[in-house]
mmCIF file of C-alpha atoms in Angstrom:
data_model
loop_
_atom_site.group_PDB
_atom_site.id
_atom_site.type_symbol
_atom_site.label_atom_id
_atom_site.label_comp_id
_atom_site.label_asym_id
_atom_site.label_seq_id
_atom_site.Cartn_x
_atom_site.Cartn_y
_atom_site.Cartn_z
ATOM 1 C CA MET A 1 126.539 136.496 111.184
ATOM 2 C CA CYS A 2 123.140 137.992 112.037
ATOM 3 C CA SER A 3 120.032 136.552 110.367
ATOM 4 C CA GLU A 4 119.420 139.707 108.284
ATOM 5 C CA ALA A 5 122.898 139.533 106.744
ATOM 6 C CA VAL A 6 122.469 135.835 106.052
ATOM 7 C CA SER A 7 119.065 136.338 104.421
ATOM 8 C CA ARG A 8 120.481 139.082 102.184
ATOM 9 C CA ARG A 9 123.321 136.843 101.058
ATOM 10 C CA TYR A 10 121.449 133.554 100.543
ATOM 11 C CA ARG A 11 118.043 132.857 99.070
ATOM 12 C CA TRP A 12 117.672 129.576 100.952
ATOM 13 C CA ILE A 13 119.214 128.190 104.094
ATOM 14 C CA ILE A 14 118.551 124.506 104.702
ATOM 15 C CA PHE A 15 118.529 123.001 108.191
ATOM 16 C CA ASP A 16 118.570 119.229 108.684
ATOM 17 C CA LEU A 17 116.579 119.003 111.902
ATOM 18 C CA GLY A 18 116.064 115.263 112.032
ATOM 19 C CA VAL A 19 112.887 113.464 113.033
ATOM 20 C CA GLU A 20 112.822 114.060 116.779
ATOM 21 C CA ALA A 21 111.560 117.492 117.809
ATOM 22 C CA LEU A 22 113.950 119.237 120.195
ATOM 23 C CA PRO A 23 113.206 122.300 122.356
ATOM 24 C CA TRP A 24 115.252 124.652 120.154
ATOM 25 C CA HIS A 25 113.325 123.607 117.014
ATOM 26 C CA GLU A 26 110.119 125.439 117.953
ATOM 27 C CA PRO A 27 111.477 129.026 117.774
ATOM 28 C CA LEU A 28 113.274 128.107 114.552
ATOM 29 C CA HIS A 29 110.120 126.669 112.964
ATOM 30 C CA ALA A 30 108.363 130.004 113.455
ATOM 31 C CA GLN A 31 110.950 131.677 111.195
ATOM 32 C CA LEU A 32 111.044 129.039 108.450
ATOM 33 C CA ASP A 33 109.400 129.652 105.087
ATOM 34 C CA GLY A 34 108.712 125.950 104.722
ATOM 35 C CA VAL A 35 109.568 122.459 105.845
ATOM 36 C CA LEU A 36 110.640 119.594 103.608
ATOM 37 C CA CYS A 37 109.926 116.191 105.119
ATOM 38 C CA VAL A 38 111.773 113.386 103.350
ATOM 39 C CA ILE A 39 109.818 110.144 103.600
ATOM 40 C CA THR A 40 110.648 106.559 102.659
ATOM 41 C CA PRO A 41 107.806 104.371 101.372
ATOM 42 C CA ASP A 42 107.732 101.732 104.088
ATOM 43 C CA ALA A 43 105.376 100.635 106.869
ATOM 44 C CA ASN A 44 107.300 102.451 109.623
ATOM 45 C CA THR A 45 107.124 105.792 107.830
ATOM 46 C CA HIS A 46 103.448 105.313 107.021
ATOM 47 C CA LEU A 47 102.638 104.660 110.692
ATOM 48 C CA ARG A 48 104.653 107.695 111.827
ATOM 49 C CA LEU A 49 102.882 109.908 109.281
ATOM 50 C CA GLN A 50 99.580 108.925 110.882
ATOM 51 C CA GLN A 51 100.846 109.728 114.396
ATOM 52 C CA GLN A 52 102.363 113.162 113.773
ATOM 53 C CA ARG A 53 100.901 116.564 113.043
ATOM 54 C CA PHE A 54 102.549 118.605 110.335
ATOM 55 C CA SER A 55 102.243 122.307 109.656
ATOM 56 C CA SER A 56 100.507 123.433 106.490
ATOM 57 C CA ARG A 57 103.946 124.597 105.279
ATOM 58 C CA THR A 58 105.308 121.037 105.266
ATOM 59 C CA ARG A 59 106.004 119.505 101.857
ATOM 60 C CA PHE A 60 106.737 115.818 101.513
ATOM 61 C CA LEU A 61 109.353 114.217 99.258
ATOM 62 C CA ILE A 62 109.463 110.464 98.646
ATOM 63 C CA ASN A 63 112.997 109.063 98.805
ATOM 64 C CA GLN A 64 114.235 105.527 98.040
ATOM 65 C CA PHE A 65 111.311 104.781 95.712
ATOM 66 C CA ASN A 66 111.651 101.460 93.894
ATOM 67 C CA ALA A 67 109.090 100.936 91.122
ATOM 68 C CA ASN A 68 109.680 97.163 91.283
ATOM 69 C CA SER A 69 108.291 96.999 94.825
ATOM 70 C CA ARG A 70 104.523 96.517 95.024
ATOM 71 C CA LEU A 71 104.513 97.849 98.611
ATOM 72 C CA LYS A 72 106.311 101.052 97.591
ATOM 73 C CA GLN A 73 103.921 101.487 94.649
ATOM 74 C CA ASP A 74 100.898 101.024 96.922
ATOM 75 C CA LEU A 75 102.199 103.492 99.518
ATOM 76 C CA HIS A 76 103.016 105.989 96.771
ATOM 77 C CA GLN A 77 99.446 105.795 95.446
ATOM 78 C CA LEU A 78 98.017 106.086 98.964
ATOM 79 C CA TRP A 79 100.170 109.117 99.737
ATOM 80 C CA VAL A 80 99.323 110.791 96.411
ATOM 81 C CA ALA A 81 95.664 110.525 97.413
ATOM 82 C CA SER A 82 96.020 111.418 101.083
ATOM 83 C CA LEU A 83 99.058 113.622 101.767
ATOM 84 C CA ASN A 84 98.680 117.340 101.283
ATOM 85 C CA ASN A 85 101.725 119.012 99.729
ATOM 86 C CA LEU A 86 103.312 115.871 98.318
ATOM 87 C CA ILE A 87 106.006 116.986 95.886
ATOM 88 C CA PRO A 88 105.282 115.277 92.545
ATOM 89 C CA LEU A 89 108.817 113.909 92.225
ATOM 90 C CA LEU A 90 110.433 110.684 93.378
ATOM 91 C CA ILE A 91 114.031 110.032 94.378
ATOM 92 C CA HIS A 92 115.131 106.509 93.448
ATOM 93 C CA PRO A 93 117.851 104.501 95.216
ATOM 94 C CA ASP A 94 121.219 105.102 93.578
ATOM 95 C CA GLU A 95 124.662 104.049 94.782
ATOM 96 C CA ALA A 96 126.072 107.249 93.296
ATOM 97 C CA LEU A 97 124.590 109.195 96.205
ATOM 98 C CA ALA A 98 126.243 106.995 98.842
ATOM 99 C CA GLU A 99 129.529 107.134 96.948
ATOM 100 C CA ALA A 100 129.348 110.923 96.668
ATOM 101 C CA LEU A 101 128.738 111.209 100.411
ATOM 102 C CA MET A 102 131.774 109.007 101.081
ATOM 103 C CA THR A 103 133.944 111.267 98.923
ATOM 104 C CA LYS A 104 132.369 114.404 100.447
ATOM 105 C CA GLN A 105 131.282 115.693 97.053
ATOM 106 C CA PRO A 106 127.905 116.826 95.769
ATOM 107 C CA VAL A 107 126.388 113.992 93.755
ATOM 108 C CA GLY A 108 126.007 116.309 90.751
ATOM 109 C CA GLU A 109 129.762 116.789 90.666
ATOM 110 C CA TYR A 110 130.683 113.215 91.587
ATOM 111 C CA ARG A 111 128.410 111.551 89.030
ATOM 112 C CA PRO A 112 126.609 114.209 86.965
ATOM 113 C CA HIS A 113 124.874 111.672 84.704
ATOM 114 C CA ALA A 114 123.570 109.396 87.456
ATOM 115 C CA LEU A 115 119.801 109.091 87.871
ATOM 116 C CA VAL A 116 119.926 110.616 91.355
ATOM 117 C CA SER A 117 121.865 113.636 90.027
ATOM 118 C CA GLU A 118 119.124 114.288 87.516
ATOM 119 C CA GLU A 119 116.436 113.814 90.154
ATOM 120 C CA VAL A 120 118.112 116.215 92.594
ATOM 121 C CA THR A 121 118.458 118.810 89.820
ATOM 122 C CA THR A 122 114.791 118.350 88.945
ATOM 123 C CA LEU A 123 113.890 118.761 92.634
ATOM 124 C CA ALA A 124 115.942 121.968 92.898
ATOM 125 C CA ASN A 125 114.205 123.376 89.819
ATOM 126 C CA TRP A 126 110.776 122.377 91.155
ATOM 127 C CA LEU A 127 111.510 124.085 94.467
ATOM 128 C CA LEU A 128 112.671 127.238 92.687
ATOM 129 C CA LEU A 129 109.420 127.367 90.747
ATOM 130 C CA HIS A 130 107.079 126.565 93.629
ATOM 131 C CA LEU A 131 108.568 128.196 96.727
#
């Protein structure tokens, strides 16, 4: 299907490009409306954030946030103060997501009342309002 037909049929098309930049990513990036970078509050991610350059169209989403972890709280506060385009939502760890992936179902269908289902719905609504 050509890109014009796809863009007429769908409002959003999401590509999971992974962390490592590959040669075919560059021409694709030029056509993207935005980039969502999912980050985990840990030392490795923090170091990588300091070593990479991100386009101004990159928005950051914190995944696997645990409010009981002092380290994750500290990194969250640091990123709120220092990261441009940090989405003001957090995704918490929830077994329902792993279980949904194992059953090949969307988490909202597998466990509609799970915390992660509510957070993903909130994220989708936030993206609709801000993109």
